[in-house]
């Protein structure tokens, strides 16, 4: 067992932990915004910046994990505090994975440099980026504030992301030409759509930690019906 933590120090560290989570969420949402803009604009410099900035995300995640493990190792936590610290480990993972997915989106900017997006794809990708950022912010704020009402809204918000994903699939699968550029763009955009959809899922998972922390109960995950992509 790790060393005993004095009550005052423990309280201060518990108060600081959600602030660190919010900072990590800020890095993740910045990656969503910057990665989306880089892809839509075909900006290779901006895309590389998103890739390089991921080191800061990894560093902060590791810092949060180390703090959580130290607090858990003290053996002095119980009740809500114990559940919050344990859940923070999961939330940090979800945020770091969201940023990793935007690194993948940024790398797609390089792959599509010779095959720029058409206007419809640009519009849908921009909307997916905004939706992903909003869902992450709402989920993390609900977690930091331990607000079950906001957390419960994430499942409904995620349906909007699913519809955007389906819209992009319908668009790219509706292309009538077998030209190489169109095929390459369709394959890459299909992967991009999945990346954004996964970020939405990460946000839902973060929100699901809130009732677990507050009430010690897991909320049942609602099964979603996906919209068919066939036109």
mmCIF file of N, CA, C and O in Angstrom, residues 36-44 108-123 125 168 171-172 175 177 179-189 192:
data_model
loop_
_atom_site.group_PDB
_atom_site.id
_atom_site.type_symbol
_atom_site.label_atom_id
_atom_site.label_comp_id
_atom_site.label_asym_id
_atom_site.label_seq_id
_atom_site.Cartn_x
_atom_site.Cartn_y
_atom_site.Cartn_z
ATOM 1 N N UNK A 36 -10.671 18.268 -37.771
ATOM 2 C CA UNK A 36 -11.773 18.414 -38.724
ATOM 3 C C UNK A 36 -11.478 19.512 -39.734
ATOM 4 O O UNK A 36 -11.650 19.333 -40.945
ATOM 5 N N UNK A 37 -11.021 20.648 -39.228
ATOM 6 C CA UNK A 37 -10.713 21.767 -40.124
ATOM 7 C C UNK A 37 -9.594 21.405 -41.088
ATOM 8 O O UNK A 37 -9.647 21.756 -42.274
ATOM 9 N N UNK A 38 -8.582 20.693 -40.598
ATOM 10 C CA UNK A 38 -7.471 20.299 -41.464
ATOM 11 C C UNK A 38 -7.952 19.391 -42.589
ATOM 12 O O UNK A 38 -7.557 19.551 -43.753
ATOM 13 N N UNK A 39 -8.825 18.438 -42.272
ATOM 14 C CA UNK A 39 -9.327 17.516 -43.289
ATOM 15 C C UNK A 39 -10.180 18.238 -44.318
ATOM 16 O O UNK A 39 -10.008 18.040 -45.534
ATOM 17 N N UNK A 40 -11.086 19.068 -43.847
ATOM 18 C CA UNK A 40 -11.981 19.779 -44.770
ATOM 19 C C UNK A 40 -11.190 20.711 -45.688
ATOM 20 O O UNK A 40 -11.483 20.814 -46.884
ATOM 21 N N UNK A 41 -10.184 21.390 -45.127
ATOM 22 C CA UNK A 41 -9.403 22.350 -45.905
ATOM 23 C C UNK A 41 -8.245 21.704 -46.661
ATOM 24 O O UNK A 41 -7.599 22.367 -47.479
ATOM 25 N N UNK A 42 -7.958 20.440 -46.374
ATOM 26 C CA UNK A 42 -6.797 19.800 -46.993
ATOM 27 C C UNK A 42 -5.492 20.424 -46.551
ATOM 28 O O UNK A 42 -4.525 20.485 -47.310
ATOM 29 N N UNK A 43 -5.440 20.873 -45.289
ATOM 30 C CA UNK A 43 -4.289 21.605 -44.753
ATOM 31 C C UNK A 43 -3.320 20.620 -44.097
ATOM 32 O O UNK A 43 -3.540 20.171 -42.978
ATOM 33 N N UNK A 44 -2.224 20.319 -44.777
ATOM 34 C CA UNK A 44 -1.274 19.335 -44.279
ATOM 35 C C UNK A 44 -0.507 19.833 -43.064
ATOM 36 O O UNK A 44 -0.170 19.046 -42.164
ATOM 37 N N UNK A 108 -5.570 11.064 -42.386
ATOM 38 C CA UNK A 108 -6.377 10.938 -43.600
ATOM 39 C C UNK A 108 -6.221 12.169 -44.482
ATOM 40 O O UNK A 108 -6.325 12.078 -45.716
ATOM 41 N N UNK A 109 -5.964 13.324 -43.889
ATOM 42 C CA UNK A 109 -5.725 14.547 -44.672
ATOM 43 C C UNK A 109 -4.564 14.338 -45.622
ATOM 44 O O UNK A 109 -4.600 14.785 -46.776
ATOM 45 N N UNK A 110 -3.534 13.655 -45.163
ATOM 46 C CA UNK A 110 -2.394 13.350 -46.033
ATOM 47 C C UNK A 110 -2.798 12.359 -47.128
ATOM 48 O O UNK A 110 -2.423 12.538 -48.301
ATOM 49 N N UNK A 111 -3.565 11.357 -46.762
ATOM 50 C CA UNK A 111 -3.945 10.339 -47.755
ATOM 51 C C UNK A 111 -4.854 10.911 -48.845
ATOM 52 O O UNK A 111 -4.855 10.413 -49.978
ATOM 53 N N UNK A 112 -5.637 11.913 -48.492
ATOM 54 C CA UNK A 112 -6.585 12.496 -49.440
ATOM 55 C C UNK A 112 -6.082 13.797 -50.063
ATOM 56 O O UNK A 112 -6.857 14.501 -50.702
ATOM 57 N N UNK A 113 -4.813 14.075 -49.864
ATOM 58 C CA UNK A 113 -4.291 15.361 -50.356
ATOM 59 C C UNK A 113 -4.484 15.507 -51.866
ATOM 60 O O UNK A 113 -4.751 16.609 -52.354
ATOM 61 N N UNK A 114 -4.362 14.411 -52.601
ATOM 62 C CA UNK A 114 -4.546 14.459 -54.049
ATOM 63 C C UNK A 114 -5.999 14.247 -54.462
ATOM 64 O O UNK A 114 -6.327 14.297 -55.639
ATOM 65 N N UNK A 115 -6.868 14.016 -53.468
ATOM 66 C CA UNK A 115 -8.275 13.756 -53.753
ATOM 67 C C UNK A 115 -9.153 14.592 -52.814
ATOM 68 O O UNK A 115 -9.756 14.064 -51.878
ATOM 69 N N UNK A 116 -9.227 15.900 -53.016
ATOM 70 C CA UNK A 116 -9.964 16.778 -52.089
ATOM 71 C C UNK A 116 -11.440 16.401 -51.971
ATOM 72 O O UNK A 116 -12.037 15.826 -52.886
ATOM 73 N N UNK A 117 -12.003 16.744 -50.827
ATOM 74 C CA UNK A 117 -13.404 16.413 -50.565
ATOM 75 C C UNK A 117 -14.337 17.260 -51.424
ATOM 76 O O UNK A 117 -14.073 18.431 -51.688
ATOM 77 N N UNK A 118 -15.442 16.662 -51.840
ATOM 78 C CA UNK A 118 -16.487 17.429 -52.511
ATOM 79 C C UNK A 118 -17.256 18.227 -51.459
ATOM 80 O O UNK A 118 -17.124 17.999 -50.250
ATOM 81 N N UNK A 119 -18.074 19.162 -51.904
ATOM 82 C CA UNK A 119 -18.737 20.084 -50.983
ATOM 83 C C UNK A 119 -19.683 19.377 -50.017
ATOM 84 O O UNK A 119 -19.782 19.749 -48.838
ATOM 85 N N UNK A 120 -20.377 18.335 -50.480
ATOM 86 C CA UNK A 120 -21.294 17.614 -49.592
ATOM 87 C C UNK A 120 -20.530 16.893 -48.491
ATOM 88 O O UNK A 120 -20.910 16.941 -47.315
ATOM 89 N N UNK A 121 -19.437 16.236 -48.855
ATOM 90 C CA UNK A 121 -18.618 15.551 -47.855
ATOM 91 C C UNK A 121 -18.048 16.554 -46.860
ATOM 92 O O UNK A 121 -18.015 16.287 -45.650
ATOM 93 N N UNK A 122 -17.599 17.683 -47.341
ATOM 94 C CA UNK A 122 -17.073 18.719 -46.448
ATOM 95 C C UNK A 122 -18.127 19.138 -45.425
ATOM 96 O O UNK A 122 -17.834 19.250 -44.231
ATOM 97 N N UNK A 123 -19.332 19.361 -45.901
ATOM 98 C CA UNK A 123 -20.403 19.826 -45.015
ATOM 99 C C UNK A 123 -20.730 18.786 -43.942
ATOM 100 O O UNK A 123 -20.890 19.123 -42.758
ATOM 101 N N UNK A 125 -18.767 16.280 -42.833
ATOM 102 C CA UNK A 125 -17.624 16.116 -41.938
ATOM 103 C C UNK A 125 -17.567 17.270 -40.933
ATOM 104 O O UNK A 125 -17.300 17.059 -39.745
ATOM 105 N N UNK A 168 -23.200 10.380 -44.387
ATOM 106 C CA UNK A 168 -21.939 10.352 -45.125
ATOM 107 C C UNK A 168 -21.798 9.048 -45.896
ATOM 108 O O UNK A 168 -21.365 9.056 -47.058
ATOM 109 N N UNK A 171 -23.928 9.159 -48.967
ATOM 110 C CA UNK A 171 -23.353 10.031 -49.987
ATOM 111 C C UNK A 171 -22.208 9.345 -50.721
ATOM 112 O O UNK A 171 -22.175 9.332 -51.959
ATOM 113 N N UNK A 172 -21.274 8.748 -49.984
ATOM 114 C CA UNK A 172 -20.106 8.173 -50.655
ATOM 115 C C UNK A 172 -20.459 6.889 -51.403
ATOM 116 O O UNK A 172 -19.838 6.571 -52.427
ATOM 117 N N UNK A 175 -21.966 7.370 -55.134
ATOM 118 C CA UNK A 175 -21.146 7.808 -56.271
ATOM 119 C C UNK A 175 -21.284 6.811 -57.417
ATOM 120 O O UNK A 175 -21.167 5.602 -57.235
ATOM 121 N N UNK A 177 -19.474 6.864 -60.330
ATOM 122 C CA UNK A 177 -18.281 6.704 -61.165
ATOM 123 C C UNK A 177 -17.257 5.824 -60.477
ATOM 124 O O UNK A 177 -17.054 5.918 -59.264
ATOM 125 N N UNK A 179 -14.060 6.003 -60.915
ATOM 126 C CA UNK A 179 -12.757 6.646 -61.000
ATOM 127 C C UNK A 179 -11.967 6.420 -59.708
ATOM 128 O O UNK A 179 -12.519 6.383 -58.612
ATOM 129 N N UNK A 180 -10.647 6.303 -59.888
ATOM 130 C CA UNK A 180 -9.779 6.001 -58.741
ATOM 131 C C UNK A 180 -9.936 7.026 -57.629
ATOM 132 O O UNK A 180 -10.018 6.668 -56.441
ATOM 133 N N UNK A 181 -9.984 8.291 -57.972
ATOM 134 C CA UNK A 181 -10.077 9.342 -56.963
ATOM 135 C C UNK A 181 -11.340 9.183 -56.124
ATOM 136 O O UNK A 181 -11.321 9.368 -54.909
ATOM 137 N N UNK A 182 -12.441 8.831 -56.780
ATOM 138 C CA UNK A 182 -13.710 8.673 -56.074
ATOM 139 C C UNK A 182 -13.654 7.470 -55.141
ATOM 140 O O UNK A 182 -14.135 7.524 -53.994
ATOM 141 N N UNK A 183 -13.054 6.373 -55.612
ATOM 142 C CA UNK A 183 -12.948 5.164 -54.793
ATOM 143 C C UNK A 183 -12.065 5.411 -53.578
ATOM 144 O O UNK A 183 -12.412 5.045 -52.447
ATOM 145 N N UNK A 184 -10.921 6.046 -53.794
ATOM 146 C CA UNK A 184 -10.005 6.340 -52.689
ATOM 147 C C UNK A 184 -10.694 7.228 -51.658
ATOM 148 O O UNK A 184 -10.624 6.982 -50.446
ATOM 149 N N UNK A 185 -11.375 8.250 -52.140
ATOM 150 C CA UNK A 185 -12.058 9.168 -51.231
ATOM 151 C C UNK A 185 -13.157 8.444 -50.452
ATOM 152 O O UNK A 185 -13.333 8.669 -49.251
ATOM 153 N N UNK A 186 -13.886 7.558 -51.128
ATOM 154 C CA UNK A 186 -14.973 6.830 -50.460
ATOM 155 C C UNK A 186 -14.441 5.939 -49.343
ATOM 156 O O UNK A 186 -14.998 5.902 -48.240
ATOM 157 N N UNK A 187 -13.357 5.229 -49.615
ATOM 158 C CA UNK A 187 -12.777 4.338 -48.606
ATOM 159 C C UNK A 187 -12.302 5.143 -47.398
ATOM 160 O O UNK A 187 -12.585 4.801 -46.236
ATOM 161 N N UNK A 188 -11.579 6.209 -47.647
ATOM 162 C CA UNK A 188 -11.033 7.013 -46.550
ATOM 163 C C UNK A 188 -12.136 7.703 -45.750
ATOM 164 O O UNK A 188 -12.075 7.773 -44.515
ATOM 165 N N UNK A 189 -13.151 8.194 -46.425
ATOM 166 C CA UNK A 189 -14.242 8.862 -45.715
ATOM 167 C C UNK A 189 -15.080 7.873 -44.911
ATOM 168 O O UNK A 189 -15.640 8.227 -43.869
ATOM 169 N N UNK A 192 -13.216 7.664 -41.788
ATOM 170 C CA UNK A 192 -13.397 8.905 -41.031
ATOM 171 C C UNK A 192 -14.744 8.906 -40.312
ATOM 172 O O UNK A 192 -14.846 9.295 -39.141
#
